[in-house]
Every structure is written in C-alpha cells, then in structure tokens.
Amino acid sequence: MKSAVETLNPTRVRLTVEVPFEELKDSLDAAYKKINQQVTVKGFRKGKIPARVIDQRFGRGAVLEEAVNDALPKFYTEAVNEAELNVLGQPEVDITELKDGETLNFTAEVDVRPSIEIPDYSGIEVEVDAVSVSDEDVDKAVEELRERFASTSPVERAAQDGDVVTLDLEAKVDGEVLEDGVASGVSYTIGSGELLDGVDAAVTGVEAGGEATFTSELKGGSAAGKEAEVTVKVTQVAARELPGLDDDFAQLASEFDTLEELRADSRKRLENMKQYDQATQAQERVLEKLLELVEVPVPEKLLEDEINTRKHNLEHHQLGQMGLDLEKYLEIQGKTVEEFDAETKEAAVKGIKTQFVLDELVNKEKLNVNQEELTEHLMRRAASSGMSPDQFAQAVVEGGQVPMLVGEVARGKALAVVVEAATVKDTNGEVVDLDDDEDEETPETAEAVEAATETPAEEKPEA
C-alpha cells in the first residue's frame, strides 16, 4: 500500500491511497465466506459453494463490493498512522479506481487537529475581585441561619408578608380545570417567590377560610407557559417567629457556645467561599488571556457538530426538564434566534479552542494523570451528575469514556500550570497567592475547563 497526504487547509487533509490487489486477498476470502453463509445454491451445501459459482450466480461485482467495504477501514487507518495524523470525526471516502486483479485506489478527506504553537505564557497578568467580608455580610449569614430555625404558630388574622400560609389551589385554562392543576395543603411563605407569580398579592390580607382568584402564567405541568385562572383558598395563617439573637441561639444552631463564636465561624466560612470564587475567577481569566495569545483554526465540520450538540442538549434536556421549549426560553431571556445562534457559536468556538490549546499544553509539559487524580475527578463528576460513584464509574467504563475523563483531568492540570506561571492581582493591587497546589488539577481548574469546553462534539459521551 502507498499513501500520500495533501493539506487542504490548516484543519483538513486529503489522503490518497493505492492498494495492490493482492493485499485485498484476506478481504476477498472473507467476502466469499460471508456470501456463502447468506445464499443457497441447488446442488451445494450451505457454506460450501465454490467461488466461481458465486461469481457466476451473483456476480463478481457483489464480491468486490463486500471485500472493499471490509478492507477500506483497515487501509484508511494504516494511512492515517503512517502519516501520523491526529484525525477528528469520520472521513469522506471516494473510490477513484477499482480494477479487478490489479488495484484499488481511493481518497479520504478528513478533519485533523491543527498544529498549534504555544507561546510564552509566563507574562500573563489578570485582575480578580478582592476577598472582603464585611460585618453586613456576617449579619446577613447569621440572619439566614435564624430563618432556618424559625418556628410557626397559627394566628387569627389576615395574612401578611412573611407569614406561612396553607393553601388549596385550582388552576383553569380556557375555563377547564387542569388534571394536574389541583393541589391541597400547600405550605407557602408569602414573599418567598417560590410559587406562582401573583399569589403573594392574592393571599395578602386574606384570613383562614378566605379565597382569592388571580391570573398567572403556569411554570410547569401540562399547560406550561399558558395563562391560567387560579383560585386559591387559605386554610391556615401562621406567623413565623425567629429565635433570639443570643448565645442560646448559637447553641441551638451550631456547635458553638456563644454568638460571638458563631459569628466568627460565619466570617471564616464566607472568606473561604470568596477565596474559592476568587480562585475560579483567576483561572477563567487566565484561560481567556491564554486563548488570546494562541491562533487556533477551528475545523468547520467539528464546529457544526458542536453547535448542533449544544442546541440539542439545551432543547431536549435542560429546557425539557423545565417544561419550556426554545421559543419560550428565548422570550424569557429577551433574545432573538439570531442572537442565540451567535452566542451558541461563540461558546462552541471557545470550547473547541480551549480543548485544542490545553491538549497541546499537556503534550508540551508532558503531564500525566495518575489513578488517584482520575478517581477524585470521577467522584466530582458523579456528584454533579446525581449518580453514585459506583454507578457513574460503571457507566464510564461501559461507554468506553475513560479516555475522555483522563483528558479532562489532564486539561485541568495544564490550566493549573498556566495559572501558576501567571501574575494574579486583586482589585486592591495585591498579588493573590492561590493556596492550592497548582501543579495538580483542583476542583476549580476542572470547573473552569469544563465550563469553557462542555466537551466538544467529537468526544461527547454517549447517553
């Protein structure tokens, strides 16, 4: 077999392959054997029909077609390996010449990963938000904790903001009560915004036993997105009582003996959260700066597949779970179809570029992934997917997706290397010391990479 490579553009090549006919012998033998098992010829036992009889009865062309279909993947793979190509997706194959007993010639056009030159990234500088926790932040956190330990007691008065009311609801669309539009004994805190729009105004001022009717757009169910007439009956009004802000409350709500200790712990927790957010912000901004430094051509077919995958996931998974379609989603977002398409394309381009650049960094820095790092990443992915680690691991193995997870970990480590080399300052001009070991993948780097890539189409795991 002889092969040659022609570069059509930075992300696409054409392979020209010439195969001497004798190299098709194994595939021809396999073709005759396969046809033997599929046909019956009078006077011959099944599977024992001579090749000349198959040629006479069914035509040599049918045999050649079967043989070529069997052989093409093997010869294509050999040509790819010989040329050391990093191909993406499936090739477009064209048989240019097939002469029985002489030769098989074909071409294969396929997308390839572009050659990327990683420049010096040690000069990258980014600015992030400073970590600052005010007394007001601590007050708010403690107040939220008080809300969680609030008690309720029935009252004989009209409902007001902050009260917990028990409701019976009935929704009608076009005068007809919906099958899934009736609910009884619903507990709702007025002002929480956790129920239908308009319910707060409807029940405020109503005593137990009273009713009100209002119009609202349904958020879910069989009539999601439609205007409904909702009748609500208040069966109970209960006032919420917050515990006192003292040492007794600290002992009730935490392991601390005093309110001062509880406030100090709340401050520390808020600082940790803001430091985590700061680290994530640093990695996202370093990644953006890195992508600005590198010229990355994007394969058209890969980009098309990635855009379609993102749209499919949004429409059939995310929006479907919320009872929305794309049209309603765009209406809520205040976007046109053109704006949505442009944003989706921009995100897809960024995801593909991120993967290409970080994969090149993995090779350049000779980064490896050990079993412990892979296991930690698998645990995080399992938690975010809502599956147990054992279930997620089984799905990954059965789906042949282990290399995909290894790639995600490696890219996280590559980004960590760049972040370590960058200068990160906060809005006060202070240099930020990211405490995590930046030569290893951390939850923050993994999240930054996953947010940017969302796994490009050619490596998207099968559902």
mmCIF file with all atom_site columns, C-alpha atoms in Angstrom, residues 283 358 362 367-381 404-417 420 436-450:
data_model
loop_
_atom_site.group_PDB
_atom_site.id
_atom_site.type_symbol
_atom_site.label_atom_id
_atom_site.label_alt_id
_atom_site.label_comp_id
_atom_site.label_asym_id
_atom_site.label_entity_id
_atom_site.label_seq_id
_atom_site.pdbx_PDB_ins_code
_atom_site.Cartn_x
_atom_site.Cartn_y
_atom_site.Cartn_z
_atom_site.occupancy
_atom_site.B_iso_or_equiv
_atom_site.pdbx_formal_charge
_atom_site.auth_seq_id
_atom_site.auth_comp_id
_atom_site.auth_asym_id
_atom_site.auth_atom_id
_atom_site.pdbx_PDB_model_num
ATOM 1  C CA . GLN A 1 283 ? -8.464  30.505 36.293 1.00 0.00 ? 283 GLN A CA 1
ATOM 2  C CA . LEU A 1 358 ? -4.871  22.653 26.691 1.00 0.00 ? 358 LEU A CA 1
ATOM 3  C CA . VAL A 1 362 ? -0.463  18.596 28.102 1.00 0.00 ? 362 VAL A CA 1
ATOM 4  C CA . LEU A 1 367 ? 1.675   15.991 32.008 1.00 0.00 ? 367 LEU A CA 1
ATOM 5  C CA . ASN A 1 368 ? 0.396   12.607 33.171 1.00 0.00 ? 368 ASN A CA 1
ATOM 6  C CA . VAL A 1 369 ? -2.709  11.546 35.068 1.00 0.00 ? 369 VAL A CA 1
ATOM 7  C CA . ASN A 1 370 ? -2.390  9.075  37.941 1.00 0.00 ? 370 ASN A CA 1
ATOM 8  C CA . GLN A 1 371 ? -5.082  6.811  39.349 1.00 0.00 ? 371 GLN A CA 1
ATOM 9  C CA . GLU A 1 372 ? -5.705  8.984  42.414 1.00 0.00 ? 372 GLU A CA 1
ATOM 10 C CA . GLU A 1 373 ? -6.320  12.100 40.288 1.00 0.00 ? 373 GLU A CA 1
ATOM 11 C CA . LEU A 1 374 ? -8.651  10.177 37.984 1.00 0.00 ? 374 LEU A CA 1
ATOM 12 C CA . THR A 1 375 ? -10.603 8.767  40.932 1.00 0.00 ? 375 THR A CA 1
ATOM 13 C CA . GLU A 1 376 ? -11.016 12.208 42.534 1.00 0.00 ? 376 GLU A CA 1
ATOM 14 C CA . HIS A 1 377 ? -12.264 13.639 39.243 1.00 0.00 ? 377 HIS A CA 1
ATOM 15 C CA . LEU A 1 378 ? -14.659 10.731 38.794 1.00 0.00 ? 378 LEU A CA 1
ATOM 16 C CA . MET A 1 379 ? -16.092 11.364 42.274 1.00 0.00 ? 379 MET A CA 1
ATOM 17 C CA . ARG A 1 380 ? -16.725 15.021 41.436 1.00 0.00 ? 380 ARG A CA 1
ATOM 18 C CA . ARG A 1 381 ? -18.341 14.174 38.113 1.00 0.00 ? 381 ARG A CA 1
ATOM 19 C CA . MET A 1 404 ? -12.444 11.228 27.934 1.00 0.00 ? 404 MET A CA 1
ATOM 20 C CA . LEU A 1 405 ? -12.194 11.584 31.737 1.00 0.00 ? 405 LEU A CA 1
ATOM 21 C CA . VAL A 1 406 ? -8.411  11.271 31.596 1.00 0.00 ? 406 VAL A CA 1
ATOM 22 C CA . GLY A 1 407 ? -8.397  14.105 29.053 1.00 0.00 ? 407 GLY A CA 1
ATOM 23 C CA . GLU A 1 408 ? -10.489 16.302 31.330 1.00 0.00 ? 408 GLU A CA 1
ATOM 24 C CA . VAL A 1 409 ? -8.101  15.768 34.249 1.00 0.00 ? 409 VAL A CA 1
ATOM 25 C CA . ALA A 1 410 ? -5.050  16.402 32.063 1.00 0.00 ? 410 ALA A CA 1
ATOM 26 C CA . ARG A 1 411 ? -6.530  19.662 30.729 1.00 0.00 ? 411 ARG A CA 1
ATOM 27 C CA . GLY A 1 412 ? -7.251  20.780 34.294 1.00 0.00 ? 412 GLY A CA 1
ATOM 28 C CA . LYS A 1 413 ? -3.606  20.172 35.181 1.00 0.00 ? 413 LYS A CA 1
ATOM 29 C CA . ALA A 1 414 ? -2.466  22.064 32.077 1.00 0.00 ? 414 ALA A CA 1
ATOM 30 C CA . LEU A 1 415 ? -4.545  25.088 33.047 1.00 0.00 ? 415 LEU A CA 1
ATOM 31 C CA . ALA A 1 416 ? -3.147  24.898 36.589 1.00 0.00 ? 416 ALA A CA 1
ATOM 32 C CA . VAL A 1 417 ? 0.379   25.114 35.165 1.00 0.00 ? 417 VAL A CA 1
ATOM 33 C CA . GLU A 1 420 ? 0.848   29.104 38.453 1.00 0.00 ? 420 GLU A CA 1
ATOM 34 C CA . ASP A 1 436 ? -3.958  25.110 46.087 1.00 0.00 ? 436 ASP A CA 1
ATOM 35 C CA . ASP A 1 437 ? -1.158  23.057 44.610 1.00 0.00 ? 437 ASP A CA 1
ATOM 36 C CA . GLU A 1 438 ? -1.317  24.494 41.103 1.00 0.00 ? 438 GLU A CA 1
ATOM 37 C CA . ASP A 1 439 ? 0.727   21.701 39.541 1.00 0.00 ? 439 ASP A CA 1
ATOM 38 C CA . GLU A 1 440 ? -2.225  19.401 40.122 1.00 0.00 ? 440 GLU A CA 1
ATOM 39 C CA . GLU A 1 441 ? -5.785  19.554 38.921 1.00 0.00 ? 441 GLU A CA 1
ATOM 40 C CA . THR A 1 442 ? -8.066  21.145 41.516 1.00 0.00 ? 442 THR A CA 1
ATOM 41 C CA . PRO A 1 443 ? -11.859 21.346 41.607 1.00 0.00 ? 443 PRO A CA 1
ATOM 42 C CA . GLU A 1 444 ? -11.567 24.967 40.469 1.00 0.00 ? 444 GLU A CA 1
ATOM 43 C CA . THR A 1 445 ? -9.394  24.222 37.429 1.00 0.00 ? 445 THR A CA 1
ATOM 44 C CA . ALA A 1 446 ? -11.609 21.312 36.441 1.00 0.00 ? 446 ALA A CA 1
ATOM 45 C CA . GLU A 1 447 ? -14.702 23.523 36.649 1.00 0.00 ? 447 GLU A CA 1
ATOM 46 C CA . ALA A 1 448 ? -13.058 26.301 34.630 1.00 0.00 ? 448 ALA A CA 1
ATOM 47 C CA . VAL A 1 449 ? -12.102 23.876 31.882 1.00 0.00 ? 449 VAL A CA 1
ATOM 48 C CA . GLU A 1 450 ? -15.472 22.105 31.849 1.00 0.00 ? 450 GLU A CA 1
#
